[in-house]
Amino acid sequence: MTGLTTHVLDTALGKPAQGLRIQLMRMNGEEAELIKTVFTNDDGRVDGGPMLAGDAFQVGQYQLLFHAGDYLKGTGAPLAEPAFLDVIPIRFGISDTTAHYHVPLLLSPYGYSTYRGS
């Protein structure tokens, strides 16, 4: 499989992050062009296959904006005001359009991590 996928896990609750809004942006220098907005399903994934695939899956710089603050407030997590985490940007490059790029997010109210998955 080729394309771009993501997955969000709520490590504080020990389950997938359902209903988290994600925006995919194509970067042109510091300018960002919105490609699409999606929400995670009950498995913390995006329905409908890869977020980027086919002719849209091109070499370049991209950014995923994970709207963690809205999601965390919706879980009832005890958060300070303002919350420590709000929108989490992950900027990454795609250099091989024959490969699969998986950019997961492990999330809690006070920290997150990511990596290139498979």
PDB file of N, CA and C in Angstrom, residues 21 23 43 48 66 70 74 116:
ATOM      1  N   ARG A  21     -10.262  15.828  15.431  1.00  0.00           N
ATOM      2  CA  ARG A  21     -10.169  16.503  14.130  1.00  0.00           C
ATOM      3  C   ARG A  21      -8.707  16.625  13.712  1.00  0.00           C
ATOM      4  N   GLN A  23      -6.296  18.124  10.383  1.00  0.00           N
ATOM      5  CA  GLN A  23      -6.191  18.839   9.113  1.00  0.00           C
ATOM      6  C   GLN A  23      -4.873  18.464   8.447  1.00  0.00           C
ATOM      7  N   ASP A  43     -11.756   3.572  16.076  1.00  0.00           N
ATOM      8  CA  ASP A  43     -10.471   2.891  16.191  1.00  0.00           C
ATOM      9  C   ASP A  43      -9.311   3.888  16.152  1.00  0.00           C
ATOM     10  N   GLY A  48     -12.098   5.688   4.986  1.00  0.00           N
ATOM     11  CA  GLY A  48     -11.986   6.001   3.566  1.00  0.00           C
ATOM     12  C   GLY A  48     -10.611   5.792   2.964  1.00  0.00           C
ATOM     13  N   PHE A  66      -3.256  18.176  14.531  1.00  0.00           N
ATOM     14  CA  PHE A  66      -4.115  17.366  15.387  1.00  0.00           C
ATOM     15  C   PHE A  66      -4.762  18.292  16.414  1.00  0.00           C
ATOM     16  N   ASP A  70      -9.508  20.231  21.695  1.00  0.00           N
ATOM     17  CA  ASP A  70     -10.953  19.968  21.582  1.00  0.00           C
ATOM     18  C   ASP A  70     -11.264  18.529  21.971  1.00  0.00           C
ATOM     19  N   GLY A  74     -13.374  17.092  25.331  1.00  0.00           N
ATOM     20  CA  GLY A  74     -14.513  16.209  25.126  1.00  0.00           C
ATOM     21  C   GLY A  74     -14.448  14.911  25.915  1.00  0.00           C
ATOM     22  N   ARG A 116       7.553   7.500  12.446  1.00  0.00           N
ATOM     23  CA  ARG A 116       7.105   6.989  11.146  1.00  0.00           C
ATOM     24  C   ARG A 116       6.799   5.518  11.329  1.00  0.00           C
TER      25      ARG A 116
END
